[in-house]
PDB file of C-alpha atoms in Angstrom:
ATOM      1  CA  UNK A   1      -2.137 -18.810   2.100  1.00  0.00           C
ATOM      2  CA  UNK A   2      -5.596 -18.644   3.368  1.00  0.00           C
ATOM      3  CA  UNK A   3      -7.188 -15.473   4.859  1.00  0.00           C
ATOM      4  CA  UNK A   4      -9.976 -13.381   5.352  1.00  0.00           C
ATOM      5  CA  UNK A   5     -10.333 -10.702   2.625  1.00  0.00           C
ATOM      6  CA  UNK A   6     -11.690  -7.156   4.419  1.00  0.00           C
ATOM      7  CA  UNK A   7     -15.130  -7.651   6.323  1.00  0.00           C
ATOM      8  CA  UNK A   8     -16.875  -4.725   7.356  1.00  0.00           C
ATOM      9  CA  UNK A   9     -18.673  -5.778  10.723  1.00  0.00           C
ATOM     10  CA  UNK A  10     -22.813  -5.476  10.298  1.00  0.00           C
ATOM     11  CA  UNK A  11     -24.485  -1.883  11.107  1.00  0.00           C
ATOM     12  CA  UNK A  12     -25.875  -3.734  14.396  1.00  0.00           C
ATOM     13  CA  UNK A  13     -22.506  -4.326  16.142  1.00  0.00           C
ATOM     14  CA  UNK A  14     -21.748  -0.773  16.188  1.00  0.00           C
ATOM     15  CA  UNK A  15     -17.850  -1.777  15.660  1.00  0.00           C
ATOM     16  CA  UNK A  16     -15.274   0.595  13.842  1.00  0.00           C
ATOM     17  CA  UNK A  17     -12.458  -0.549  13.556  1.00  0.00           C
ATOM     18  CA  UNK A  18     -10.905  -4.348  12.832  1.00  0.00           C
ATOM     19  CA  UNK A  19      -7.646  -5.979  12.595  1.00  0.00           C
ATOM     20  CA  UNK A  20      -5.699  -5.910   9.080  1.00  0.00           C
ATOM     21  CA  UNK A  21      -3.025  -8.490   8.640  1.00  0.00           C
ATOM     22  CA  UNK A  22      -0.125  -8.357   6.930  1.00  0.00           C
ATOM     23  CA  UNK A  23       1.735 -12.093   6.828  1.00  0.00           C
ATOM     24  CA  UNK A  24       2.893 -15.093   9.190  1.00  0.00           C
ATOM     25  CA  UNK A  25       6.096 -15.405  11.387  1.00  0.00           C
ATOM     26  CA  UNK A  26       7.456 -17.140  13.854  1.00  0.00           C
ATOM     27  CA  UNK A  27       5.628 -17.027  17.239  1.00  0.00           C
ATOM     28  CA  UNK A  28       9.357 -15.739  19.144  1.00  0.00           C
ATOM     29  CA  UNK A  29      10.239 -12.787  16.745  1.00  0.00           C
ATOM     30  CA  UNK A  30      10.182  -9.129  18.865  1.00  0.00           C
ATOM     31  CA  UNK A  31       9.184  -6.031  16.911  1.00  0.00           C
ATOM     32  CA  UNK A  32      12.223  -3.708  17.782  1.00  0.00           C
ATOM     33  CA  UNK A  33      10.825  -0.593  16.344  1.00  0.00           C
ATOM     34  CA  UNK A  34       7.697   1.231  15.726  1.00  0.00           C
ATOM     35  CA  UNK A  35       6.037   1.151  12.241  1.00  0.00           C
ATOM     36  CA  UNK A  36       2.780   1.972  11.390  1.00  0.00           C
ATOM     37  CA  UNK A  37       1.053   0.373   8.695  1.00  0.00           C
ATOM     38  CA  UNK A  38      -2.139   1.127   6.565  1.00  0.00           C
ATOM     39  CA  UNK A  39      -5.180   2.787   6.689  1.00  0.00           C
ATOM     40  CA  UNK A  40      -6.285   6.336   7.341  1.00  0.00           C
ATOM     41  CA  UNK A  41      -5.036   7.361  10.422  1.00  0.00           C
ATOM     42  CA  UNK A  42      -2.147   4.184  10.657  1.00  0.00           C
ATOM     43  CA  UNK A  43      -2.140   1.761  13.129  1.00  0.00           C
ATOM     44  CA  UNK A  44       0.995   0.729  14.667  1.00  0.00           C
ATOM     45  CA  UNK A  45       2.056  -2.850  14.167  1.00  0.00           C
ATOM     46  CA  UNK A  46       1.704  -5.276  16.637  1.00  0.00           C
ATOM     47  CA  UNK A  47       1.622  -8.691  16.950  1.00  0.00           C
ATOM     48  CA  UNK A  48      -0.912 -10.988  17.661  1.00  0.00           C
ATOM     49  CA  UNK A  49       0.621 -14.520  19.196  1.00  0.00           C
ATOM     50  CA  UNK A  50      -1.029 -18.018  19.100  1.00  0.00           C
ATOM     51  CA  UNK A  51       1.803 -20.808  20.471  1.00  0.00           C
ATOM     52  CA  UNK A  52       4.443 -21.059  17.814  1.00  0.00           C
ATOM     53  CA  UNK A  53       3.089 -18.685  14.994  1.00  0.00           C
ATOM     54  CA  UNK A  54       2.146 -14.616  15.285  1.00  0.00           C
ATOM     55  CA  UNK A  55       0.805 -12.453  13.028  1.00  0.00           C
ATOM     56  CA  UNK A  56       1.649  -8.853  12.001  1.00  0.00           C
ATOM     57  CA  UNK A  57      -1.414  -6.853  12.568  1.00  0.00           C
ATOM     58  CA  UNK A  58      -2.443  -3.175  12.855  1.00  0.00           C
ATOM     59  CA  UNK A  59      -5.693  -2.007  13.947  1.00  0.00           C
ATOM     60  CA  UNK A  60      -7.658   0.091  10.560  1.00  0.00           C
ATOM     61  CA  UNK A  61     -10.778   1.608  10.846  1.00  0.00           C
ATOM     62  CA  UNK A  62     -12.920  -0.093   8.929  1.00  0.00           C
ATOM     63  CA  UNK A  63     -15.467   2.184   7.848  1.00  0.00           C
ATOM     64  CA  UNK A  64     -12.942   3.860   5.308  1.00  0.00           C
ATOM     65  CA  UNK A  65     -11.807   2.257   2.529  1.00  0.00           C
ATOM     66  CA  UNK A  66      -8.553   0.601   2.131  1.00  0.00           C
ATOM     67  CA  UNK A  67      -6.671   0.224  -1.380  1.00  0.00           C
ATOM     68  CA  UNK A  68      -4.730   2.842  -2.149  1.00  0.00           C
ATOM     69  CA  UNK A  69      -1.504   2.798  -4.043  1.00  0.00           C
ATOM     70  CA  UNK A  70       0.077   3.878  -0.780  1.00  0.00           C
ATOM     71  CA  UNK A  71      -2.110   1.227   1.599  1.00  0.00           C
ATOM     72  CA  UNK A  72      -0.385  -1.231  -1.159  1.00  0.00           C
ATOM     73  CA  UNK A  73       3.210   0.296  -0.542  1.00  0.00           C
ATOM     74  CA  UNK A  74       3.129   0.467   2.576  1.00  0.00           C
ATOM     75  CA  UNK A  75       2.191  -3.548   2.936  1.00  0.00           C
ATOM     76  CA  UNK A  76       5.022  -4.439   0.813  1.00  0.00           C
ATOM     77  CA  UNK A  77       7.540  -2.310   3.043  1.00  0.00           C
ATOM     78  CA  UNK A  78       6.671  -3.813   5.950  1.00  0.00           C
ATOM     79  CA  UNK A  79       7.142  -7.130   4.926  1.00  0.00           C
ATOM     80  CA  UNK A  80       9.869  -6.696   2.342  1.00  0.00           C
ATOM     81  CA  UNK A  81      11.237  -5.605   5.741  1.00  0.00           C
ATOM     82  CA  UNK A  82      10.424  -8.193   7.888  1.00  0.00           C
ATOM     83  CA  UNK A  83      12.045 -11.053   5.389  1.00  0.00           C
ATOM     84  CA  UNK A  84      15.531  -9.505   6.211  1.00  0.00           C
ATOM     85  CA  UNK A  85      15.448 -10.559   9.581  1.00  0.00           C
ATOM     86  CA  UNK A  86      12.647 -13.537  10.021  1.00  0.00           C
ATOM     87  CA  UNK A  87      10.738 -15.785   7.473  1.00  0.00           C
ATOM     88  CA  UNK A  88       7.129 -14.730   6.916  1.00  0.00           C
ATOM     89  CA  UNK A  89       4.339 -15.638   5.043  1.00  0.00           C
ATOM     90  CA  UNK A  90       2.922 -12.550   3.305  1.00  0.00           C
ATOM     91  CA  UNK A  91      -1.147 -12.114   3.513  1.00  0.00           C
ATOM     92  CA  UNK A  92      -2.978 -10.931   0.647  1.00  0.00           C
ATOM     93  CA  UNK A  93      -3.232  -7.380   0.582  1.00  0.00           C
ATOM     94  CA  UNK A  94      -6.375  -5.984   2.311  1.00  0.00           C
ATOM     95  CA  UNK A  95      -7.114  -9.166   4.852  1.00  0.00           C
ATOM     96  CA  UNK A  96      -8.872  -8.015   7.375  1.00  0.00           C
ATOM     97  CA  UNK A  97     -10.015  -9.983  10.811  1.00  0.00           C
ATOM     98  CA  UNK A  98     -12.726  -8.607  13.493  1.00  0.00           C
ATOM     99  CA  UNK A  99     -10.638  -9.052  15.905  1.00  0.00           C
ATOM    100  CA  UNK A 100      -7.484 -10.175  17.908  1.00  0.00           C
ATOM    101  CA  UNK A 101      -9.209 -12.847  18.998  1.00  0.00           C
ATOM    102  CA  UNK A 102     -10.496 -14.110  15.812  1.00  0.00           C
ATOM    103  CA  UNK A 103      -6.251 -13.731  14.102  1.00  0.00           C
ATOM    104  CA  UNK A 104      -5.303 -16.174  16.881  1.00  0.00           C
ATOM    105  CA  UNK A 105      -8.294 -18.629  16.713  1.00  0.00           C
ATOM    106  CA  UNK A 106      -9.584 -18.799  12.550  1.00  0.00           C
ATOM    107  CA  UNK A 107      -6.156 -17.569  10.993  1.00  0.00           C
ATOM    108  CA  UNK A 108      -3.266 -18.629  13.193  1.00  0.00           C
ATOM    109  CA  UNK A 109      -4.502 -22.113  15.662  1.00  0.00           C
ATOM    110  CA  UNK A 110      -7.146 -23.185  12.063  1.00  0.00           C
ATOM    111  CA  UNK A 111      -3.725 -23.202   9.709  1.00  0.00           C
ATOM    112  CA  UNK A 112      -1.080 -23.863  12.502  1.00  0.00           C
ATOM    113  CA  UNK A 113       0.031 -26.963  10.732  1.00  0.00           C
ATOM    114  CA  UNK A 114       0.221 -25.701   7.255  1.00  0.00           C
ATOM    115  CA  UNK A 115       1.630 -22.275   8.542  1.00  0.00           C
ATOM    116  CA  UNK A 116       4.510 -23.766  10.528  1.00  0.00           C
ATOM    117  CA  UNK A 117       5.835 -26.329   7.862  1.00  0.00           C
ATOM    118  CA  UNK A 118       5.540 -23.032   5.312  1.00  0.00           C
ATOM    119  CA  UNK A 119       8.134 -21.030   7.950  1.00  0.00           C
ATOM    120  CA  UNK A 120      10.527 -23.687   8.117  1.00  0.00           C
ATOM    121  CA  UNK A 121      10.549 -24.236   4.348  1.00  0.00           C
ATOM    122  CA  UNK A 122      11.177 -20.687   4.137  1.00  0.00           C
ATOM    123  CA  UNK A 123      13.897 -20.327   7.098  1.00  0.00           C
ATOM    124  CA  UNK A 124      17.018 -18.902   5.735  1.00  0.00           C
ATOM    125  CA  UNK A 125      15.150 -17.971   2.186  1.00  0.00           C
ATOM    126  CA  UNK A 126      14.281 -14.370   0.652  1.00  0.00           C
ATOM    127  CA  UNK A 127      12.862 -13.734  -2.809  1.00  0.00           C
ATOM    128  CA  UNK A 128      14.486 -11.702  -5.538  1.00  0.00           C
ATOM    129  CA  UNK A 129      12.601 -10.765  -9.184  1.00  0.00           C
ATOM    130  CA  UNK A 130      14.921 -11.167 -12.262  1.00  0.00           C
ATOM    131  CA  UNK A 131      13.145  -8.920 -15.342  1.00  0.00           C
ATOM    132  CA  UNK A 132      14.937  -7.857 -18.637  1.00  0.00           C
ATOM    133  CA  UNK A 133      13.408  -5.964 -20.993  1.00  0.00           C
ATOM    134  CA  UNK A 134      14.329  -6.016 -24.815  1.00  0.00           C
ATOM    135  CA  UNK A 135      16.305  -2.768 -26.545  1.00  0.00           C
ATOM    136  CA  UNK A 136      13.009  -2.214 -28.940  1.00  0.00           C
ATOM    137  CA  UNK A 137      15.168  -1.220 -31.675  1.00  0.00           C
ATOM    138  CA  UNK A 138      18.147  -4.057 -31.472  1.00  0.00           C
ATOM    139  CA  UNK A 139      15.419  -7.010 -31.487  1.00  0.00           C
ATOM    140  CA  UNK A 140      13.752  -5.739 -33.973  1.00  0.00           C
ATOM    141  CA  UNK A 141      17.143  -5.720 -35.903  1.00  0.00           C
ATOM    142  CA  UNK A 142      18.219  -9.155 -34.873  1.00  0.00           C
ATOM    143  CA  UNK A 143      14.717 -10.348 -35.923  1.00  0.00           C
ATOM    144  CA  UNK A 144      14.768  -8.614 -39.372  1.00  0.00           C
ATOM    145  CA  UNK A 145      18.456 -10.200 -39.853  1.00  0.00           C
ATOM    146  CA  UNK A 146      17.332 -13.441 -38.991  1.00  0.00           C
ATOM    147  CA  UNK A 147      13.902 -13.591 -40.839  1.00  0.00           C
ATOM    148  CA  UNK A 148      14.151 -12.785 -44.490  1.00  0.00           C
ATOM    149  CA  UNK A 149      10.418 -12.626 -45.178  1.00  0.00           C
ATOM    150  CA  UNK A 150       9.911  -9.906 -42.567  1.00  0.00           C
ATOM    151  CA  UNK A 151      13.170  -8.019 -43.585  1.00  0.00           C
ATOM    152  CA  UNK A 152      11.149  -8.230 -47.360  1.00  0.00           C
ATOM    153  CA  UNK A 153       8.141  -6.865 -45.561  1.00  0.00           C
ATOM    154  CA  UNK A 154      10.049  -4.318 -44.156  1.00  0.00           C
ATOM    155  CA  UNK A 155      11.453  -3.016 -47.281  1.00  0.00           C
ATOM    156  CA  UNK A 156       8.326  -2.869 -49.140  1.00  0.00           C
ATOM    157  CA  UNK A 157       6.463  -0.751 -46.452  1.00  0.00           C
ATOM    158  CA  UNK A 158       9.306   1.439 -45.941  1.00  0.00           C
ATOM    159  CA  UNK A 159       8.253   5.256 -47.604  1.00  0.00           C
ATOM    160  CA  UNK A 160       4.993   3.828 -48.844  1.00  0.00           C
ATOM    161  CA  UNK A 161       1.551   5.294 -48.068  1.00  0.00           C
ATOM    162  CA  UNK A 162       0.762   3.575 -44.715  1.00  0.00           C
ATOM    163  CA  UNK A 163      -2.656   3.263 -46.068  1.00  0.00           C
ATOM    164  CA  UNK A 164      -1.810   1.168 -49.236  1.00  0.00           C
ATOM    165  CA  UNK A 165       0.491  -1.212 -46.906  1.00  0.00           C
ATOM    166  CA  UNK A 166      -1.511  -1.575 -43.811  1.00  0.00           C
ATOM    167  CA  UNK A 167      -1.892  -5.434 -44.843  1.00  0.00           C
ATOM    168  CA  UNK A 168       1.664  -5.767 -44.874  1.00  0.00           C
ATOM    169  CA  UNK A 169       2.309  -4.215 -41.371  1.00  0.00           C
ATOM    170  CA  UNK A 170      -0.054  -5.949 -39.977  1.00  0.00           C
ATOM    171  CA  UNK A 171       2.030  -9.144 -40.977  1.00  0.00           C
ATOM    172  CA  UNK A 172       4.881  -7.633 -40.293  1.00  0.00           C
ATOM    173  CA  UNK A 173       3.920  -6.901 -36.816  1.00  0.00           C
ATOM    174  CA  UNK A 174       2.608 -10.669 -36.474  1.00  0.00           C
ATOM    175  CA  UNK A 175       5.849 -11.958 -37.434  1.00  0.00           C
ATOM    176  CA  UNK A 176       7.908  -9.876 -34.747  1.00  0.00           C
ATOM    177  CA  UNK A 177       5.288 -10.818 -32.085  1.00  0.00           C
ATOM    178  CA  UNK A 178       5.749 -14.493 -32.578  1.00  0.00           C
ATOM    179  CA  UNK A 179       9.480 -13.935 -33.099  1.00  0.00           C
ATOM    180  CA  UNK A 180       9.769 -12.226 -29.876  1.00  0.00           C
ATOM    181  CA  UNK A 181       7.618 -14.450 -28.101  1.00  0.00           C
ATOM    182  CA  UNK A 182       9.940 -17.554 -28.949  1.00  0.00           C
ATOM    183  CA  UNK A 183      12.871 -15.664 -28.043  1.00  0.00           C
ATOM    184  CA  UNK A 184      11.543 -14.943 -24.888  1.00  0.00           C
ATOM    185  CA  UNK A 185      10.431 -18.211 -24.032  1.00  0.00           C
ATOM    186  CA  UNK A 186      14.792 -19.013 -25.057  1.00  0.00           C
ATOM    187  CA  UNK A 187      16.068 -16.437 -22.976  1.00  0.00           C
ATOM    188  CA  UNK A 188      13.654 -17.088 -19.752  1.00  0.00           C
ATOM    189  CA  UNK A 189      14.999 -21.080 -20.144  1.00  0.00           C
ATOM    190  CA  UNK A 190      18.451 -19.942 -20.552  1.00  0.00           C
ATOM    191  CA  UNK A 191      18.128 -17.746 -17.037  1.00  0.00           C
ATOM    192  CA  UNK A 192      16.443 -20.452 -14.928  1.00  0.00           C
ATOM    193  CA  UNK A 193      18.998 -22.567 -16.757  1.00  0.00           C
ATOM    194  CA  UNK A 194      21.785 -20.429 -15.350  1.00  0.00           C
ATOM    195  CA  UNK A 195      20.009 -20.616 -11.592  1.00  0.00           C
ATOM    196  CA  UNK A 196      19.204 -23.959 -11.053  1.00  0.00           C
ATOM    197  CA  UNK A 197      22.056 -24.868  -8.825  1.00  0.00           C
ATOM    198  CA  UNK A 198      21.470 -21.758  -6.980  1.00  0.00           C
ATOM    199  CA  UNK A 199      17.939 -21.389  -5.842  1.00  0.00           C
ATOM    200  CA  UNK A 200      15.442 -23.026  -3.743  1.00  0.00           C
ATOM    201  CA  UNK A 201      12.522 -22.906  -6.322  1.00  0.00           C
ATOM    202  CA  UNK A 202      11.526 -20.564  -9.460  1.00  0.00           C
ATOM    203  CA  UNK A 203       8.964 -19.543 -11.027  1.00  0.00           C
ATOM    204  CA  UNK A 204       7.778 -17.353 -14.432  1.00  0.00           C
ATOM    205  CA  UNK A 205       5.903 -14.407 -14.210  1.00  0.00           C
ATOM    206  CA  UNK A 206       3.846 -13.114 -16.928  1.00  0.00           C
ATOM    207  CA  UNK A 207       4.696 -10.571 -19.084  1.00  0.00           C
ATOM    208  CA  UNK A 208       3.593  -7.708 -18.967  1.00  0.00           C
ATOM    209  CA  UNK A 209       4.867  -5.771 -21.713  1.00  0.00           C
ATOM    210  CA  UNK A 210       5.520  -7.355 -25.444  1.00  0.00           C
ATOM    211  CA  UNK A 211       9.390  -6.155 -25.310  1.00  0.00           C
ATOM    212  CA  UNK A 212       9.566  -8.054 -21.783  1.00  0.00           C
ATOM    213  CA  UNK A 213      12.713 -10.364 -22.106  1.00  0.00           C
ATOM    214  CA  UNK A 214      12.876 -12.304 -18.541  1.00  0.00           C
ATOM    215  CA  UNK A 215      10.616 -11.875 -15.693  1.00  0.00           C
ATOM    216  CA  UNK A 216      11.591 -14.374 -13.171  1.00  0.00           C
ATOM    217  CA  UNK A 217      11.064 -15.078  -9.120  1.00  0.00           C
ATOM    218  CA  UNK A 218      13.539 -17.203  -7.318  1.00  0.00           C
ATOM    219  CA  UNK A 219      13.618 -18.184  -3.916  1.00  0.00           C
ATOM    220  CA  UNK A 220      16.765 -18.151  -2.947  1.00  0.00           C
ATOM    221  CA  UNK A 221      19.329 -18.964   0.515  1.00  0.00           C
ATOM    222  CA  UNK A 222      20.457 -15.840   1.745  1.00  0.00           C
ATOM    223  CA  UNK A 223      24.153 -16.969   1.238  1.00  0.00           C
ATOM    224  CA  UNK A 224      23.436 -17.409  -2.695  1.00  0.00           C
ATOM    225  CA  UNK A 225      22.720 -13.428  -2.720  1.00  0.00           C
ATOM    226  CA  UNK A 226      26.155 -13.393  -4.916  1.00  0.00           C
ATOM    227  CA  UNK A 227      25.992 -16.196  -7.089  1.00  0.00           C
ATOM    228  CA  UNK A 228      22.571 -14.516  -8.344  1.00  0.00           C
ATOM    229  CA  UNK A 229      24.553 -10.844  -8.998  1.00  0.00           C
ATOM    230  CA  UNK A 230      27.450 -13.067 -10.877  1.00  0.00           C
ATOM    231  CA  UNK A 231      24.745 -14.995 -13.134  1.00  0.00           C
ATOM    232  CA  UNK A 232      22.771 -11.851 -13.715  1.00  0.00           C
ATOM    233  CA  UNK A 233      25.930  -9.676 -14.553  1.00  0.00           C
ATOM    234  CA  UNK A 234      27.435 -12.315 -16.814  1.00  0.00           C
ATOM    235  CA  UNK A 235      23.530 -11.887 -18.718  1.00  0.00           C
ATOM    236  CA  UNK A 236      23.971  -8.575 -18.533  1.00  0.00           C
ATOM    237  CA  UNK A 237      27.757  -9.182 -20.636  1.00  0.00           C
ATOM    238  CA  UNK A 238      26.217 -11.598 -22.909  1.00  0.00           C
ATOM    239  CA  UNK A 239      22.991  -9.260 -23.897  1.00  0.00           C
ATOM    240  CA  UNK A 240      24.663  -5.996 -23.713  1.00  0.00           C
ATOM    241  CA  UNK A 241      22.743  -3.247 -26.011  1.00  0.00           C
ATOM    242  CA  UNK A 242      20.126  -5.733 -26.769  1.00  0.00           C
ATOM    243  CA  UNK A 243      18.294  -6.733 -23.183  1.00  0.00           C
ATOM    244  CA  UNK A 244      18.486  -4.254 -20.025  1.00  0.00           C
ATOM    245  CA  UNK A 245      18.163  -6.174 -17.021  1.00  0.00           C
ATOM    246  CA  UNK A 246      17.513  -4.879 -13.635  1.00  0.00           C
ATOM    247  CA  UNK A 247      16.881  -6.709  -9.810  1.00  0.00           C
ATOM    248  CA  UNK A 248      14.530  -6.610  -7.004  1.00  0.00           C
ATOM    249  CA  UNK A 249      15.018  -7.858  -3.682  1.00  0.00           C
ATOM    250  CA  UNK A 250      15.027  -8.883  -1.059  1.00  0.00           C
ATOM    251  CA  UNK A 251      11.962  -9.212  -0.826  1.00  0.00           C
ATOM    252  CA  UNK A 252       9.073 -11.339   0.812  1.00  0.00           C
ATOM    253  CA  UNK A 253       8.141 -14.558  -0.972  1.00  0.00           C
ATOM    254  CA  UNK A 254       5.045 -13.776  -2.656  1.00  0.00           C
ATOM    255  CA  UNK A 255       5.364 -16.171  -5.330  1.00  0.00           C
ATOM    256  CA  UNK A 256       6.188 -18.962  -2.982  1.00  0.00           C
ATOM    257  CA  UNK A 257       3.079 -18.960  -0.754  1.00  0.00           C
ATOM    258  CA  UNK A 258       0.281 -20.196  -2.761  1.00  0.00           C
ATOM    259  CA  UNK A 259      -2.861 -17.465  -2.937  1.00  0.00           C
ATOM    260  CA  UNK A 260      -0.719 -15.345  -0.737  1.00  0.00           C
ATOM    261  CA  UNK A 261       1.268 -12.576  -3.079  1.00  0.00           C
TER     262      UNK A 261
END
C-alpha cells in the first residue's frame, strides 16, 4: 500500500517531531488500551480518523533515528495485535507523515477508495506463515539413496585428502543443491496443494536458507484456523524425522497488501 517513507521536516521549519504510521483500519474501531509504539521516548497510539478509514499513528521525534530491531518489533506487535480484533492494512515499516493533518488528507482521503475495498477484502481474514525446514542429515540420505551418481561421489571422497577430491565435492555439493531445490519446489506444491480449499489466497516466500523445505503465507478466514493445524499436523506425520515444521500467526497480512509488508 502506498505511503510516505520517514521525512525529516527542513532545518527552516524548526519541527521535531512527526507522525509515524503503522497500517489502515476501519474508521469505527476504538483503541481500548494504551500502547505505545516506536521511537525513542514512545509515543502512545492514537488514531487519526478521515470518514470511513483511520490510521494507527504515534507521534516520534524525528530528529533521532528510527530502525532498530526493537522499532521493527514493536511495529509488528502492534499490528499482529490489531488483526485479532479488526482488519488492517499494515504500513511499511518506518512511514512517517508531518502531520495529523497530512495522514487524513495525502494517506487516508488520496487512497480512500483503494483502502476501503482492501478492508473489506480482508474482513474476517488473518495471515499465518507455514515454514519447514529439512533434517540436514535425512535429505541428504534420501538424496544419496535416490541418486546413484552422488552416492558414487560420496564414496570416493569419503577418507580421502579433501585436497585431492575438492573437484568431486564440489559436484557433489551441486548435485544435492539441485536435488534439494526440486524437492522443495514438490513439497511447497504439495502444501498449497493441501490448502487450497481452505484459504483465501497464498503465496511463496523465498527461501532463505538452502535446507528450507516450505515457506508459505496464507490468508486465511478466521474459522479455517483448524483446518490449517489438521493439514499442517498430518505434514508433520507424513515428514516426520525428515522436515520440522513450525507456525506463525495470527498475524497481519503483510503478504496480501501489495508494497505494504
Amino acid at each position: 500500500m502506498p505511503t510516505s517513507t520517514q521525512e525529516k521536516s527542513s532545518p527552516d521549519t524548526g519541527q521535531q517531531t512527526g507522525v509515524y504510521v503503522y497500517g489502515i483500519v476501519p474508521g469505527d474501531v476504538e483503541l481500548d488500551s494504551r500502547v505505545h509504539g516506536v521511537g525513542d521516548p514512545p509515543g502512545e497510539i492514537r488514531l487519526v480518523r478521515s470518514g470511513d478509514l483511520a490510521a494507527l499513528v504515534s507521534e516520534v521525534d524525528i530528529t533521532k533515528p528510527l530502525g532498530t530491531p526493537e522499532d521493527l518489533q514493536t511495529h509488528v506487535e502492534i499490528l499482529d495485535a490489531t488483526i485479532t480484533d479488526v482488519p488492517v492494512l499494515p504500513s511499511r515499516f518506518g512511514a512517517v507523515l508531518t502531520d495529523e493533518e497530512a495522514v487524513a488528507s495525502e494517506l487516508l482521503d488520496a487512497n480512500h477508495d483503494e483502502f476501503a475495498a482492501a478492508l473489506r477484502q480482508l474482513e474476517g481474514c488473518v495471515q499465518y506463515v507455514v515454514r519447514g525446514r529439512y533434517v540436514e542429515q535425512a535429505i541428504l540420505e534420501e538424496i544419496l539413496s535416490e541418486d546413484s551418481r552422488a552416492a558414487r561421489l560420496r564414496d570416493r571422497i569419503r577418507g580421502a585428502d579433501p585436497d585431492a577430491t575438492r573437484e568431486l565435492r564440489i559436484q557433489l555439493g551441486e548435485i544435492v543443491n539441485n536435488a534439494i531445490a526440486y524437492k522443495r519446489q514438490a513439497d511447497t506444491r504439495l502444501l498449497v496443494s493441501a490448502m487450497k480449499d481452505h484459504c483465501v489466497a497464498s503465496g511463496v516466500r523465498p527461501e532463505t536458507s538452502e535446507l528450507d523445505a516450505v515457506y508459505v503465507a496464507f490468508l486465511i478466514e478466521a474459522d479455517q484456523v483448524g483446518e490449517l493445524e489438521r493439514v499442517v499436523q498430518d505434514l508433520a506425520d507424513r515428514w516426520q524425522g525428515r522436515v520440522e515444521l513450525n507456525v506463525r500467526g495470527p498475524m497481519a497480512p503483510y503478504d496480501f497488501v501489495g508494497s505494504g509488508g
